[in-house]
Amino acid sequence: ESSSSSGSPPAGRARRSPVPAKPSVFTSGEGLSVVKADTPSAMPRGAADSSEASAELIRLAQLKAASSLRQNAPPPPANMRPDDWFCPICTTHNYASRTRCFRCNQGVNPGRGGGVATRALGRV
């Protein structure tokens, strides 16, 4: 008997992919198929490119989903202050003092660095 801890795979078994499995944003292959159909240039050219192409397809699908969320977003909260901002990725409401989204840690506050958010610091 050979075990998988011996270092080499048993005869007749395929080698595992060097890239560990990552959780997907898709519950079925349907969402990924739509993105693949929309982005033919992102298709893999070889085995080495397949993980990069898959990551790019997932990123494109996430951006497409975020765009849909933005279009169907509810009106801003009543307690929103002038320099608060919405994350461009997940559309979460963030306070002006934050430079990155508290939910997804993406997207830099568009008001920071431009003087807009710093002017509001004197207001209460």
Short mmCIF file of C-alpha atoms in Angstrom, two decimals:
data_model
loop_
_atom_site.label_atom_id
_atom_site.label_comp_id
_atom_site.label_asym_id
_atom_site.label_seq_id
_atom_site.Cartn_x
_atom_site.Cartn_y
_atom_site.Cartn_z
CA GLU A 1 0.00 0.00 0.00
CA SER A 2 1.21 3.48 -0.76
CA SER A 3 0.06 6.55 1.06
CA SER A 4 -0.32 10.10 -0.19
CA SER A 5 2.28 11.24 2.34
CA SER A 6 5.07 9.31 0.57
CA GLY A 7 5.74 12.27 -1.71
CA SER A 8 4.73 10.74 -5.04
CA PRO A 9 1.22 10.00 -6.23
CA PRO A 10 0.23 6.35 -6.65
CA ALA A 11 0.36 4.99 -10.19
CA GLY A 12 -2.71 5.75 -12.23
CA ARG A 13 -3.71 8.80 -10.20
CA ALA A 14 -3.63 12.30 -11.59
CA ARG A 15 -1.47 14.87 -9.88
CA ARG A 16 -3.24 17.56 -7.92
CA SER A 17 -3.26 21.11 -9.16
CA PRO A 18 -0.52 23.20 -7.48
CA VAL A 19 -3.11 25.89 -6.74
CA PRO A 20 -5.23 25.22 -3.64
CA ALA A 21 -9.00 25.34 -4.08
CA LYS A 22 -10.48 28.73 -3.29
CA PRO A 23 -14.09 29.46 -2.39
CA SER A 24 -16.12 30.70 -5.32
CA VAL A 25 -18.66 33.51 -5.44
CA PHE A 26 -20.81 31.33 -7.69
CA THR A 27 -23.35 28.85 -6.36
CA SER A 28 -23.42 27.14 -9.75
CA GLY A 29 -21.46 27.16 -12.97
CA GLU A 30 -24.12 29.36 -14.54
CA GLY A 31 -22.67 32.67 -13.29
CA LEU A 32 -19.16 31.79 -14.37
CA SER A 33 -20.41 30.67 -17.80
CA VAL A 34 -22.03 34.06 -18.35
CA VAL A 35 -18.79 35.84 -17.53
CA LYS A 36 -16.78 33.47 -19.74
CA ALA A 37 -19.14 34.20 -22.62
CA ASP A 38 -18.78 37.94 -22.04
CA THR A 39 -14.97 37.84 -21.87
CA PRO A 40 -13.48 35.52 -24.49
CA SER A 41 -10.05 37.17 -24.23
CA ALA A 42 -9.81 36.03 -20.60
CA MET A 43 -9.85 32.34 -21.56
CA PRO A 44 -6.73 30.39 -20.55
CA ARG A 45 -4.02 29.68 -23.13
CA GLY A 46 -2.37 26.87 -21.19
CA ALA A 47 -2.35 25.01 -17.92
CA ALA A 48 -0.15 27.65 -16.27
CA ASP A 49 -2.54 30.44 -17.27
CA SER A 50 -5.73 28.68 -16.14
CA SER A 51 -5.59 29.73 -12.49
CA GLU A 52 -4.84 33.34 -13.44
CA ALA A 53 -7.65 33.30 -16.00
CA SER A 54 -10.07 31.83 -13.45
CA ALA A 55 -9.13 34.49 -10.92
CA GLU A 56 -9.67 37.18 -13.54
CA LEU A 57 -13.06 35.73 -14.51
CA ILE A 58 -14.12 35.71 -10.87
CA ARG A 59 -12.95 39.31 -10.43
CA LEU A 60 -14.91 40.37 -13.51
CA ALA A 61 -18.01 38.58 -12.22
CA GLN A 62 -17.66 40.33 -8.87
CA LEU A 63 -17.38 43.71 -10.58
CA LYS A 64 -20.44 42.91 -12.69
CA ALA A 65 -22.39 41.94 -9.56
CA ALA A 66 -21.23 45.10 -7.76
CA SER A 67 -22.40 47.19 -10.70
CA SER A 68 -25.82 45.55 -10.47
CA LEU A 69 -25.93 46.27 -6.73
CA ARG A 70 -25.09 49.93 -7.35
CA GLN A 71 -27.86 50.29 -9.91
CA ASN A 72 -30.42 48.79 -7.53
CA ALA A 73 -29.08 50.40 -4.35
CA PRO A 74 -31.52 51.90 -1.85
CA PRO A 75 -31.45 55.65 -1.19
CA PRO A 76 -28.71 56.93 1.15
CA PRO A 77 -29.40 56.66 4.88
CA ALA A 78 -30.97 59.70 6.55
CA ASN A 79 -28.08 59.94 9.03
CA MET A 80 -25.42 60.14 6.31
CA ARG A 81 -22.95 62.97 6.82
CA PRO A 82 -21.61 65.12 3.96
CA ASP A 83 -18.26 63.32 3.52
CA ASP A 84 -19.43 59.76 4.16
CA TRP A 85 -18.94 57.54 1.13
CA PHE A 86 -20.12 54.31 -0.46
CA CYS A 87 -17.62 51.60 -1.32
CA PRO A 88 -17.27 51.29 -5.11
CA ILE A 89 -16.99 47.48 -4.75
CA CYS A 90 -19.64 46.39 -2.23
CA THR A 91 -21.66 49.66 -1.94
CA THR A 92 -21.42 49.73 1.87
CA HIS A 93 -21.89 53.08 3.61
CA ASN A 94 -18.59 54.16 5.24
CA TYR A 95 -17.86 57.09 7.54
CA ALA A 96 -15.66 59.88 6.21
CA SER A 97 -12.90 58.97 8.68
CA ARG A 98 -12.36 55.58 6.99
CA THR A 99 -9.87 55.33 4.15
CA ARG A 100 -10.92 51.78 3.19
CA CYS A 101 -14.27 50.00 3.27
CA PHE A 102 -14.97 48.39 6.65
CA ARG A 103 -16.79 45.44 5.03
CA CYS A 104 -14.58 44.38 2.12
CA ASN A 105 -11.41 46.43 2.82
CA GLN A 106 -11.41 47.58 -0.80
CA GLY A 107 -11.75 50.94 -2.43
CA VAL A 108 -10.12 54.04 -1.08
CA ASN A 109 -12.38 56.83 0.16
CA PRO A 110 -12.72 59.14 -2.86
CA GLY A 111 -13.02 62.19 -0.57
CA ARG A 112 -9.69 61.63 1.21
CA GLY A 113 -6.67 63.50 -0.04
CA GLY A 114 -8.74 65.88 -2.12
CA GLY A 115 -9.45 68.23 0.76
CA VAL A 116 -13.15 67.36 0.84
CA ALA A 117 -13.02 65.10 3.91
CA THR A 118 -10.53 67.27 5.80
CA ARG A 119 -12.78 70.34 5.53
CA ALA A 120 -15.58 68.42 7.22
CA LEU A 121 -13.50 67.57 10.28
CA GLY A 122 -14.29 70.96 11.83
CA ARG A 123 -18.03 70.29 11.53
CA VAL A 124 -19.97 68.32 14.11
#
